[in-house]
Structure formats: structure tokens, C-alpha cells
mmCIF file of C-alpha atoms and ligand atoms in Angstrom:
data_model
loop_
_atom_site.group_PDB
_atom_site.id
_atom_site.type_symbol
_atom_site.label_atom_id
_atom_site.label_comp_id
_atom_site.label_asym_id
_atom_site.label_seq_id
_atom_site.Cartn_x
_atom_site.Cartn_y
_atom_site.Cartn_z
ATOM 1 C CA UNK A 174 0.000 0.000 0.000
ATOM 2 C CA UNK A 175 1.128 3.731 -1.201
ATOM 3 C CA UNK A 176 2.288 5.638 2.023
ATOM 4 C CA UNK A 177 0.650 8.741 2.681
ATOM 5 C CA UNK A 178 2.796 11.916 2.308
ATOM 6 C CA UNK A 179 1.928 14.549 5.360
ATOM 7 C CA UNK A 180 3.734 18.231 5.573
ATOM 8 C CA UNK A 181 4.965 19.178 8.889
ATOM 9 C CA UNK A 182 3.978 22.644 9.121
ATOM 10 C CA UNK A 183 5.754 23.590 11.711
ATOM 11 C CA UNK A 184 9.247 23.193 9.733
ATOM 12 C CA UNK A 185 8.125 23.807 6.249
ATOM 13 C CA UNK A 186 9.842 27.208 5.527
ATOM 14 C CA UNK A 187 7.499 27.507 1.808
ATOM 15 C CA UNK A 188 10.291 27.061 -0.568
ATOM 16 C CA UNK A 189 8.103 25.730 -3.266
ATOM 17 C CA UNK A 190 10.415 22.801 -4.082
ATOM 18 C CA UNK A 191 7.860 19.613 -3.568
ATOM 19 C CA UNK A 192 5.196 21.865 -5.585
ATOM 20 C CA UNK A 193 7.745 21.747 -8.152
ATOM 21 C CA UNK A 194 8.573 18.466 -7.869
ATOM 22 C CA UNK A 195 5.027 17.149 -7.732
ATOM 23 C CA UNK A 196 2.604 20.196 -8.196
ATOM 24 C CA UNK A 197 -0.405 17.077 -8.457
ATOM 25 C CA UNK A 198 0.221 15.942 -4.682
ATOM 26 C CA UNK A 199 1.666 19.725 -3.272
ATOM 27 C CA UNK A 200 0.007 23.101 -3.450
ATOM 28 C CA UNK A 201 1.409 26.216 -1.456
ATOM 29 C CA UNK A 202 -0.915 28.212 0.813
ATOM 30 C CA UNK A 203 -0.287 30.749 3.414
ATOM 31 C CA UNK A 204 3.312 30.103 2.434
ATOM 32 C CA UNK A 205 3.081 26.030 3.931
ATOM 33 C CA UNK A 206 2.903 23.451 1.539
ATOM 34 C CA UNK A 207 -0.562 21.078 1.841
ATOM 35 C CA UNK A 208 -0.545 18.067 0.647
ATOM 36 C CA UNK A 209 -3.861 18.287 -1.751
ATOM 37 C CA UNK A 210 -3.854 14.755 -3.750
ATOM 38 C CA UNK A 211 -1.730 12.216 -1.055
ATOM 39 C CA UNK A 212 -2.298 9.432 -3.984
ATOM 40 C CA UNK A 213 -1.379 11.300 -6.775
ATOM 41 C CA UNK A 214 1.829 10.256 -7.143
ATOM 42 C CA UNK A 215 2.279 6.855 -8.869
ATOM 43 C CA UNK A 216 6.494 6.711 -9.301
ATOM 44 C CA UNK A 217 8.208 6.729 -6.774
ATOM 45 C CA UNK A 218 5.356 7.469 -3.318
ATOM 46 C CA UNK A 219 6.469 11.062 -2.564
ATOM 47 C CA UNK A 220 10.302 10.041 -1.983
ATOM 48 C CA UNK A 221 11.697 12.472 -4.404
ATOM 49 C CA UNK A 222 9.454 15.851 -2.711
ATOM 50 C CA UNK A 223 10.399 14.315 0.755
ATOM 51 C CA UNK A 224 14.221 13.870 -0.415
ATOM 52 C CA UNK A 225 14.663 17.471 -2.390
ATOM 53 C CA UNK A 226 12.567 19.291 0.877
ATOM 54 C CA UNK A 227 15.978 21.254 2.769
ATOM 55 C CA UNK A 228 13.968 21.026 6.443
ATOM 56 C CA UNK A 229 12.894 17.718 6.065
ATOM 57 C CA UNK A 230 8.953 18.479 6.501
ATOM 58 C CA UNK A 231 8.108 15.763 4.177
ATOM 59 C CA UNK A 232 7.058 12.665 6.390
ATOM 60 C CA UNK A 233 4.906 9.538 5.747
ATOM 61 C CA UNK A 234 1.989 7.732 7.742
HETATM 62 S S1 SF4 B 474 9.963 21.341 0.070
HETATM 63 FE FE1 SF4 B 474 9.662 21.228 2.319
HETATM 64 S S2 SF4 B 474 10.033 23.320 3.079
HETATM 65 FE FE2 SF4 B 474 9.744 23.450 0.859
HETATM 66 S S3 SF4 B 474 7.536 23.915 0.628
HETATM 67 FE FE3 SF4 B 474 7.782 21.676 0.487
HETATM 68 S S4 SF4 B 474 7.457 20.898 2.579
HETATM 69 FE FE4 SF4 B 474 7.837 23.108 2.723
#
């Protein structure tokens, strides 16, 4: 089963990078990312938002 991709708001500093990365599962508001479509990535489950993110907000339940 896919994991689900959650945003820790509290350390997400709003660079935009995992909206780049995967603008389908990632939106910016408020400068925070939200996670708006947790199964919308099909390649590789979020790893490549959660690996470029520089505070390490990106975690998985
Ligand atoms: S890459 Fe990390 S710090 Fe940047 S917007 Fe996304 S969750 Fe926030």
C-alpha cells in the first residue's frame, strides 16, 4: 500500500520545491505546503518531494 505523504507545518519554511517536484500531490498556501492529492503520485510514493525538501517536513503515515 502507497504511504501517505503529510507536511509538517511547523518546519516547512514555503520554498516551493515539492510543488515543483510534484505540483499534483503539493500546493502552497499561506506560504506552507498542503498536501492536496496524497495518492497522486504513482512513481516513486512522494520520496523524491520528501528527499529534495531542505527542512525535512516531508514525512509519511
Ligand atoms: S519542500 Fe519542504 S520546506 Fe519546501 S515547501 Fe515543500 S514541505 Fe515546505
Amino acid at each position: 500500500m502507497a504511504k501517505t505523504p503529510v507536511v509538517d507545518t511547523d518546519l516547512c519554511i514555503g520554498c516551493g520545491s515539492c510543488v515543483e517536484v510534484c505540483p499534483e500531490v503539493f500546493e502552497l498556501r499561506d506560504d506552507k505546503a498542503w498536501v492536496i492529492g496524497p495518492d497522486k503520485c504513482d512513481t516513486c510514493n512522494c520520496e523524491e518531494a520528501a528527499n529534495i525538501c531542505p527542512v525535512e517536513a516531508i514525512k509519511f503515515e
